[in-house]
Coordinates of C-alpha atoms in Angstrom, one line a residue:
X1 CA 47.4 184.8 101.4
X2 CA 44.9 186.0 98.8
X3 CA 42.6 188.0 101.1
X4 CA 43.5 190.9 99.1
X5 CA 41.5 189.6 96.0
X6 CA 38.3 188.9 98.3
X7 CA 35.1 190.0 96.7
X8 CA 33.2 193.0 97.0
X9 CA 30.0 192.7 99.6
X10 CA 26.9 193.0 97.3
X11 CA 24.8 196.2 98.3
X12 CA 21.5 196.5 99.6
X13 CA 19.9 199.7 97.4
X14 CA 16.2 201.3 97.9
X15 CA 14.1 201.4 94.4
X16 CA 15.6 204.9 94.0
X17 CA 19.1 203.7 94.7
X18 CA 18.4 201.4 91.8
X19 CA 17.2 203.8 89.6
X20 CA 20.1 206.0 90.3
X21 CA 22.5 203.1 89.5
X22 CA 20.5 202.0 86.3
X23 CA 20.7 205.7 84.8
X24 CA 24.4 206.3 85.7
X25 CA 25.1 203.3 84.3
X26 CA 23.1 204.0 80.7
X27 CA 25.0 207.6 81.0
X28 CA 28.3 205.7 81.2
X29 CA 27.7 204.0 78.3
X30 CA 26.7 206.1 76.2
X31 CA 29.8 208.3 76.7
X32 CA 32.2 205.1 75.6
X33 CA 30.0 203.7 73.0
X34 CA 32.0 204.7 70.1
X35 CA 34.7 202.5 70.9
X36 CA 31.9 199.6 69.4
X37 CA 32.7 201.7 65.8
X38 CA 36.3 202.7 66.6
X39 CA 37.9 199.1 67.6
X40 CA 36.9 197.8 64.3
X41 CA 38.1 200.2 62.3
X42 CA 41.7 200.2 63.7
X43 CA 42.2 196.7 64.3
X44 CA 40.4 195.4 61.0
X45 CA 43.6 197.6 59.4
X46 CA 46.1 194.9 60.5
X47 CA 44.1 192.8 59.1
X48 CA 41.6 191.0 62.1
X49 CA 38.1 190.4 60.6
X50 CA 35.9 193.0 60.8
X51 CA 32.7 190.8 62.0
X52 CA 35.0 188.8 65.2
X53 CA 36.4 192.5 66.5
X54 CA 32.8 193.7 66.8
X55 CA 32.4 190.3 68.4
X56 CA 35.5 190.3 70.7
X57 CA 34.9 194.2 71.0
X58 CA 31.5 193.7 72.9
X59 CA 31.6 190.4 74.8
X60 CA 35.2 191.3 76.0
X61 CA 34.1 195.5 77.1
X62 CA 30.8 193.0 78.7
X63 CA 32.6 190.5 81.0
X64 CA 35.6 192.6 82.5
X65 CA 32.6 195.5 82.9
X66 CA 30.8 192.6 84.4
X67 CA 33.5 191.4 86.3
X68 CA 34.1 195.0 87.9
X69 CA 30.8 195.3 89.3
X70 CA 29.8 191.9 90.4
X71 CA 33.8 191.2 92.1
X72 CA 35.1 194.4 92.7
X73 CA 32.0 196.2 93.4
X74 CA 32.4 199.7 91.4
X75 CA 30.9 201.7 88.6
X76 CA 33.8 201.5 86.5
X77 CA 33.6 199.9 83.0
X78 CA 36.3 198.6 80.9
X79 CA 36.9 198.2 76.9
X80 CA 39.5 197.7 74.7
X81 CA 42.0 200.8 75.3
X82 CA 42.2 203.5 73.0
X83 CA 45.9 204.0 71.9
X84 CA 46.6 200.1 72.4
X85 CA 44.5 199.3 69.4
X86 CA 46.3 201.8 67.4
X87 CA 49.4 200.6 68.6
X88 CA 48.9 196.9 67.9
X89 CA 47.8 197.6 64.3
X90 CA 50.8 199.8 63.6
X91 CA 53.5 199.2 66.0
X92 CA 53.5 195.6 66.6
X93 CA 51.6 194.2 63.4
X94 CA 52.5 197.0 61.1
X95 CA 55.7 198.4 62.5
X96 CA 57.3 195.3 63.8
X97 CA 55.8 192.7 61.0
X98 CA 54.3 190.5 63.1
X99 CA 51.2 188.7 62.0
X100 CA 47.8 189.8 64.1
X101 CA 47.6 186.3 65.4
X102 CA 51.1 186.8 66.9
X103 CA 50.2 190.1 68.3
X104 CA 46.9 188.5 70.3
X105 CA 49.5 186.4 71.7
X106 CA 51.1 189.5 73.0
X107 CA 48.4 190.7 74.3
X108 CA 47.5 187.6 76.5
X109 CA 51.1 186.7 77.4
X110 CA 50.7 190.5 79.0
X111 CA 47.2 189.6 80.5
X112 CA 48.7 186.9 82.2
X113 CA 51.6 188.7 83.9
X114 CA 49.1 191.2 84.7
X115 CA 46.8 188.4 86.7
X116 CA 50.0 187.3 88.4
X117 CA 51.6 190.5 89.4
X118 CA 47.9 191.6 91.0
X119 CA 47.8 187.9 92.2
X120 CA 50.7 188.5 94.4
X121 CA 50.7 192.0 95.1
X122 CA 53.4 192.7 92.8
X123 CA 52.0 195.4 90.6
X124 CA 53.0 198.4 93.0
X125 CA 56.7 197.4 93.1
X126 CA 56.8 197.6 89.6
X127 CA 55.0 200.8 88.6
X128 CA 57.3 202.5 91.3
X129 CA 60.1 201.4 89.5
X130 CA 58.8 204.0 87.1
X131 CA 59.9 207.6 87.3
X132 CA 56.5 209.9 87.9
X133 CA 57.4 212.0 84.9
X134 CA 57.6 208.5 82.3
X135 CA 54.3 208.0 83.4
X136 CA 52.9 211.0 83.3
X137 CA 54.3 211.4 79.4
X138 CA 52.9 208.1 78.4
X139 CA 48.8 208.9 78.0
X140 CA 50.5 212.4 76.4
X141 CA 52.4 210.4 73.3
X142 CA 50.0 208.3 73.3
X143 CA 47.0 210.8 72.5
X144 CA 49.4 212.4 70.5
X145 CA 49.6 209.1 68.2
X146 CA 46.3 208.2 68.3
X147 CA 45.3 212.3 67.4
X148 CA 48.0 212.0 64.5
X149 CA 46.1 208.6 63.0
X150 CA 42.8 210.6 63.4
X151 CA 44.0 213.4 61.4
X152 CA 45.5 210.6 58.7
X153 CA 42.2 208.5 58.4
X154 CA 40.2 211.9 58.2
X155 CA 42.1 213.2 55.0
X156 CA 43.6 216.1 56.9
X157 CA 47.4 215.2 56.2
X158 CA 49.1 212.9 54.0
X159 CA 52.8 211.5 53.8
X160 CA 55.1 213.5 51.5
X161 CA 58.7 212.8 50.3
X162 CA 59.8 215.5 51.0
X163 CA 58.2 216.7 54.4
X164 CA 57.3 213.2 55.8
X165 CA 53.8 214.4 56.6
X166 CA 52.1 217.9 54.6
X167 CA 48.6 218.6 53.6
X168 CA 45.8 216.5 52.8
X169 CA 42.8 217.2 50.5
X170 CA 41.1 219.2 52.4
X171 CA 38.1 219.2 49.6
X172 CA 37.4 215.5 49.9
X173 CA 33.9 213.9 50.8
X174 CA 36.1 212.1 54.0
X175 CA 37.9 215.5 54.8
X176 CA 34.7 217.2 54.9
X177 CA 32.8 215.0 56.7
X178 CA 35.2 214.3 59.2
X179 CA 35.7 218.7 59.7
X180 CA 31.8 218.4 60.3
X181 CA 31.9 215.4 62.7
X182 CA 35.2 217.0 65.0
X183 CA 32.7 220.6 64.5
X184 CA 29.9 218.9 66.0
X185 CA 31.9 216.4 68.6
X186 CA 33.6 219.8 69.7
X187 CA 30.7 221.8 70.7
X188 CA 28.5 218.8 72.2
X189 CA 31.4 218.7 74.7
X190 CA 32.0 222.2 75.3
X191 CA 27.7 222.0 76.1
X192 CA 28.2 219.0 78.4
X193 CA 26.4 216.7 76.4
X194 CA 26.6 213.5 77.9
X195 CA 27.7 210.7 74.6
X196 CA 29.2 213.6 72.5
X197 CA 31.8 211.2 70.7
X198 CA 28.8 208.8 70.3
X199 CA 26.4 210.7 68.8
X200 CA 29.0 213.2 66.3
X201 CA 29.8 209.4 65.2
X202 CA 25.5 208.2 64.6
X203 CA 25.2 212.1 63.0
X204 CA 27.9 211.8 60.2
X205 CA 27.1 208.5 59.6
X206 CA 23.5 209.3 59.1
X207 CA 25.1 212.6 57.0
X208 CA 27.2 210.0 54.6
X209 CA 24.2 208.0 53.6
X210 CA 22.4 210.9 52.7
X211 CA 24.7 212.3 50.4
X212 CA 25.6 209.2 49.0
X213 CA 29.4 208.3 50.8
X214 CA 28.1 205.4 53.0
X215 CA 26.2 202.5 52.0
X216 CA 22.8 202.1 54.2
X217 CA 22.9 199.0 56.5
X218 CA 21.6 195.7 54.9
X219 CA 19.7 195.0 58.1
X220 CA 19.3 196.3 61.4
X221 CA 19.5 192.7 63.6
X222 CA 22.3 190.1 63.2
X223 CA 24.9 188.7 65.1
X224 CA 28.9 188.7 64.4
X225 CA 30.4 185.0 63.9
X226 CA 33.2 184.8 66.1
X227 CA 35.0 182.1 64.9
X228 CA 37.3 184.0 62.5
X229 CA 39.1 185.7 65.6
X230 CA 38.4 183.2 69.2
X231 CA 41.2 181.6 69.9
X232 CA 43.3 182.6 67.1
X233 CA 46.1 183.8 69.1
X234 CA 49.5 182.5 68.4
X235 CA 53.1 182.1 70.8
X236 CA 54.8 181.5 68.2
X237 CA 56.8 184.8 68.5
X238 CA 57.2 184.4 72.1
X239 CA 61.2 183.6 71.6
X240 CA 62.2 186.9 70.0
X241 CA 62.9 190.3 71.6
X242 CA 60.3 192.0 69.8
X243 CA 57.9 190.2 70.9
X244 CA 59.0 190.7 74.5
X245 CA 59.4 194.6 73.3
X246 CA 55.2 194.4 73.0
X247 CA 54.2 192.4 75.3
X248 CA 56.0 195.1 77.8
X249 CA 54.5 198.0 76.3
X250 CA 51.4 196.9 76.5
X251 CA 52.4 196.0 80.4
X252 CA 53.4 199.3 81.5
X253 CA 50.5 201.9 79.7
X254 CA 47.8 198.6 81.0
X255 CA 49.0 199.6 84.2
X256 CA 49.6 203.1 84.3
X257 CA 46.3 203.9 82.3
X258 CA 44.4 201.7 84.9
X259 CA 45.6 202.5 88.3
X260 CA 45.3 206.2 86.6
X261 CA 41.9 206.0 85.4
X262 CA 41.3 204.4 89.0
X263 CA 42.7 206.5 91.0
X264 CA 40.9 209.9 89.3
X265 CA 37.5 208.0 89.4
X266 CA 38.1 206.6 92.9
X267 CA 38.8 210.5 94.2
X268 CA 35.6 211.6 92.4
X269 CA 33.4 208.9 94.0
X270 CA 34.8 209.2 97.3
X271 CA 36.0 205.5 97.1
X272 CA 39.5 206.5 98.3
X273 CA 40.3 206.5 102.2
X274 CA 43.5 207.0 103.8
X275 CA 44.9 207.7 100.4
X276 CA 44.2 204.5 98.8
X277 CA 41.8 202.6 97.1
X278 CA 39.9 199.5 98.6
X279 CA 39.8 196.8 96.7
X280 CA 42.5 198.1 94.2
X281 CA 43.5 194.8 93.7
X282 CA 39.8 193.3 92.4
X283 CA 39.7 196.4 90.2
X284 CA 43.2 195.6 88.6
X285 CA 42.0 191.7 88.4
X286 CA 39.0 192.7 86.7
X287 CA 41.1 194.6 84.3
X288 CA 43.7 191.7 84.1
X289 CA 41.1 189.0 83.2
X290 CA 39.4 191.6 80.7
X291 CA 42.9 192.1 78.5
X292 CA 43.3 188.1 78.8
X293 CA 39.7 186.7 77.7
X294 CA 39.6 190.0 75.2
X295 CA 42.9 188.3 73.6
X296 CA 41.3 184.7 73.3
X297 CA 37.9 186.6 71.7
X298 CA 40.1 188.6 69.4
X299 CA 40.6 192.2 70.8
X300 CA 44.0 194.0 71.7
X301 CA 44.0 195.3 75.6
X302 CA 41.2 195.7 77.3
X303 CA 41.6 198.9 80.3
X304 CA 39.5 200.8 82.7
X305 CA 38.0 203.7 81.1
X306 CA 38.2 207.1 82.4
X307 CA 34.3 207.8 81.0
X308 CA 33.0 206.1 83.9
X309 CA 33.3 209.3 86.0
X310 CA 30.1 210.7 84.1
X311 CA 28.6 207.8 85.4
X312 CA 29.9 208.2 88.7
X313 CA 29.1 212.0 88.6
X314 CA 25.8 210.8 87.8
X315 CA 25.2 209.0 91.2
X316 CA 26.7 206.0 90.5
X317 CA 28.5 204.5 93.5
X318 CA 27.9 200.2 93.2
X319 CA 28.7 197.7 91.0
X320 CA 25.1 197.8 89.4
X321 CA 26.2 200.6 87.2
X322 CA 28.8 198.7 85.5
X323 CA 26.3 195.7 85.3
X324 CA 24.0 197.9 83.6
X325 CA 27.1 198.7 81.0
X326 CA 28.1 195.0 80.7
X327 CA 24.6 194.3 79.6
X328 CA 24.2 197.4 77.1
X329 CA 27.2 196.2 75.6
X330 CA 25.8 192.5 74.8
X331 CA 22.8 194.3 73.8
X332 CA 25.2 196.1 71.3
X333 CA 25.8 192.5 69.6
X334 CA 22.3 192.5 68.0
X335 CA 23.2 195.1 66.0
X336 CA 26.3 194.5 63.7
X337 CA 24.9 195.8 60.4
X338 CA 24.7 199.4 61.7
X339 CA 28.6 199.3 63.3
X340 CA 29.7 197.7 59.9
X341 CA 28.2 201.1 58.0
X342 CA 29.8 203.6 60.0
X343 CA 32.5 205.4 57.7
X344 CA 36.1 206.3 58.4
X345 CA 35.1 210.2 57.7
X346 CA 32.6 209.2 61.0
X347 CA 35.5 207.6 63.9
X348 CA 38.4 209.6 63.0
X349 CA 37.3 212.9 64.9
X350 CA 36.7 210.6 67.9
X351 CA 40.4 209.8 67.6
X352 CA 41.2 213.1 67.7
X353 CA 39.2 213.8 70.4
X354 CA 40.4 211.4 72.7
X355 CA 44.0 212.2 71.6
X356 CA 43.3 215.9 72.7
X357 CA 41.5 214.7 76.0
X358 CA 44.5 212.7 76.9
X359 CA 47.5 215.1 75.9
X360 CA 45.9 217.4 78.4
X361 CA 48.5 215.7 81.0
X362 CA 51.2 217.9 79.4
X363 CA 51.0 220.8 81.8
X364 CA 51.7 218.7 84.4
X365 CA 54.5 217.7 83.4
X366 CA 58.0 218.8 85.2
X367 CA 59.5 221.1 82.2
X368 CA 61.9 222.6 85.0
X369 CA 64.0 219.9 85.9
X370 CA 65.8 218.9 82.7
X371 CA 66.8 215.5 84.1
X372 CA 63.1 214.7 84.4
X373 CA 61.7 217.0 81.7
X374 CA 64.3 215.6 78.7
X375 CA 63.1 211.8 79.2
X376 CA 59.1 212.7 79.8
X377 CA 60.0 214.7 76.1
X378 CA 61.3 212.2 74.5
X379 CA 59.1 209.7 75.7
X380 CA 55.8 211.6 74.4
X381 CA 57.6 212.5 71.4
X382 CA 59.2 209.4 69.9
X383 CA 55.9 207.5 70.4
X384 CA 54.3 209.6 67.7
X385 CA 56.6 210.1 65.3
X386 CA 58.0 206.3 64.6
X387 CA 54.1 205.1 65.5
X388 CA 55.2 203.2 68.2
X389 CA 54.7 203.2 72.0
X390 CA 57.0 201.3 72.6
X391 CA 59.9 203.4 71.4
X392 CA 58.8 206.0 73.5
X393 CA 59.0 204.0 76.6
X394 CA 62.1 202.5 75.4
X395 CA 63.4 206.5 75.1
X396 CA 62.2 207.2 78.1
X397 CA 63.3 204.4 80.1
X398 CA 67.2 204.5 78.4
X399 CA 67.4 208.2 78.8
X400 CA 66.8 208.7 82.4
X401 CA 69.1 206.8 84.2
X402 CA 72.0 208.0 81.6
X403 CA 71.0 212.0 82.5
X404 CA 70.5 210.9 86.0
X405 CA 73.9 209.1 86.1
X406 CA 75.8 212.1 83.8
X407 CA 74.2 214.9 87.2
X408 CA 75.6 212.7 89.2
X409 CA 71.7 212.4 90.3
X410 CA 72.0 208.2 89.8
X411 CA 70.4 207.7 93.1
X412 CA 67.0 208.8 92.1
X413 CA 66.8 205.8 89.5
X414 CA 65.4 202.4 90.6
X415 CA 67.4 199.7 90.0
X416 CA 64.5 198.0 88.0
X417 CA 64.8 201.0 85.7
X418 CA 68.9 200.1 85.0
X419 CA 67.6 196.4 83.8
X420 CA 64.7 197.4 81.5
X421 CA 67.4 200.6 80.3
X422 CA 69.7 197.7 79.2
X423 CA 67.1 195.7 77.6
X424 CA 65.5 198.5 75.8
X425 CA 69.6 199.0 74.5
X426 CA 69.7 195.4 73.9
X427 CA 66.5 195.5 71.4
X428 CA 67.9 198.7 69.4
X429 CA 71.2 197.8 68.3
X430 CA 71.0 194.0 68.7

């Protein structure tokens, strides 16, 4: 029954094998390190402490990483997912009210579905049930959201009363440092330099404490306490339709970001035969388990990360090179001081970044079929602009049967889609 979720065969590598493996897997690292700085500083705003998401941060990107290579047998590595850390802090903490111990719960109520929908081979029923165009709009509104809190946190805009958003102070010490640090992240990429994000964030650091804007670290060596965040989650919330609301939010973009991030990685490693993936299921169980022991540590979702193709463009084909990122990341641990130091001015340009890298999507998009093109719109658009991923599925998922149905088009619509429609209704004006 469960010979679908049978483990990977452990390889047999030469000396250089391993020494391809070993620097692919250093490469991949260093090209998703900033998430060690990031994750703190968007989930310490809904109030996590600062010292158990560094904590949660590193052991949870460590063990599904860990997982990945040793049961599923690729060079993929996972972390907690940019977008679903922004919108746990302002959608469900901020936007919906609940408290961050709540919103863990969420987050492993979803890990758990996700184990049990890979467990039983459910997961492709349900992300067919999803028009092509909804998905493609998701990592879109997202990067749009997580771009918009970059431009916030570096000083660039600011809310106004009468425009909702305008101009920030553009002459601050964080405005300026952050117009330096998106400068420098900016051109590192356009040279192909492997860690760009990583290092633009170690260069305005270093930049901060020179000029006086960043305190220098206390130490160099210590180790976070995580008993402010492990098993802190709450289920208390489990009985109300917000809560639901989350919990499948975080479902749907855990899914369509990993089988995504997958599925691009898989073609550029020449994993994928046939058209599919081997051992797509162990991949998605890696991620699964990451998102579930991430939420007992104290960390929102944890998801495959598309930076593991520079790895895997580096020469790494086996599980090693995710080993080799699992470890780097406990490594990581030892030094808490020097994440606590990095400035805001430093990790907003890396949201930005990443929100540019993902609304890339866009041109793919169908924009000449309205019935597809509306939904996909609204569904990148909302998701933004009430800081709220949710919403934007919930937009999506409401208007496409309706414009379907209206051009007399209701066949294309699965039936799945008609129930989460209603539900989505249901939350609104209930």
């Amino acid at each position: 029954m469960l010979d679908h979720l049978r483990p990977a065969p452990f390889p047999c590598l030469t000396p250089q094998e391993i020494r391809r493996e070993i620097r692919a897997g250093v490469t991949t690292f260093l090209t998703m390190a900033y998430i060690i700085f990031v994750n703190p500083a968007i989930l310490s705003q809904a109030g996590i402490p600062f010292d158990g998401v560094i904590f949660a941060t590193c052991v949870a990107s460590a063990l599904a990483t860990l997982i990945m290579g040793l049961y599923a047998g690729y060079p993929f590595a996972l972390a907690p997912g940019m977008g679903l850390n922004a919108y746990f802090t302002y959608g469900i903490v901020k936007g919906l009210g609940y408290s961050w111990e709540i919103a863990l719960g969420a987050v492993f109520v979803e890990g758990i579905i996700f184990i049990f929908l890979t467990l039983f081979g459910l997961r492709a029923k349900l992300v067919e049930a999803i028009p092509e165009s909804i998905r493609m709009a998701t990592p879109v509104g997202i990067g749009l959201f997580i771009a918009f809190i970059g431009m916030r946190d570096a000083g660039f805009i600011k809310g106004s009363p009468a425009t909702l958003v305008t101009l920030g102070n553009l002459a601050s010490h964080t405005a300026i440092l952050a117009s330096i640090g998106l400068i420098i992240t900016g051109a590192l990429m356009a040279r192909g330099v492997k860690g760009a994000i990583f290092l633009s964030i170690i260069a305005v650091t270093a930049l901060a404490i020179i000029t006086g804007h960043a305190p220098p670290p206390k130490g160099v060596f210590s180790l976070p306490h995580p008993s402010s965040t492990f098993f802190k989650f709450k289920l208390s919330g489990i009985m109300t339709l917000g809560f639901w609301k989350a919990v499948i939010a975080l479902l749907f973009v855990d899914m369509f970001d990993t089988i995504g991030s997958l599925t691009a990685m898989g073609t550029l490693g020449g994993f994928i035969k046939k058209g599919t993936l081997k051992r797509m299921d162990q991949a998605l169980m890696a991620d699964a388990m990451g998102t579930t022991v991430g939420a007992v540590l104290g960390t929102s979702t944890v998801t495959t990360y598309i930076e593991s193709s520079t790895g895997v463009a580096e020469g790494g084909r086996t599980g090693l090179t995710a080993a080799v990122v699992g470890v780097l990341f406990l490594i990581s641990l030892f030094f808490t001081p020097l994440v606590k130091m990095v400035p805001q001015a430093a990790t907003a340009p890396a949201l930005i970044v990443v929100g540019i890298l993902m609304t890339s999507q866009a041109k793919d998009l169908p924009w000449k079929d309205m019935t597809e093109a509306l939904p996909a719109f609204l569904t990148l658009f909302t998701m933004p602009l009430t800081y709220s991923i949710a919403n934007g599925l919930a937009a999506g998922f409401v208007s496409y049967p309706l414009i379907k149905l209206l051009t007399g088009r209701w066949r294309d619509v699965h039936p799945l889609l008609w129930i989460l429609g209603g539900l989505f209704i249901l939350r609104l004006y209930l």
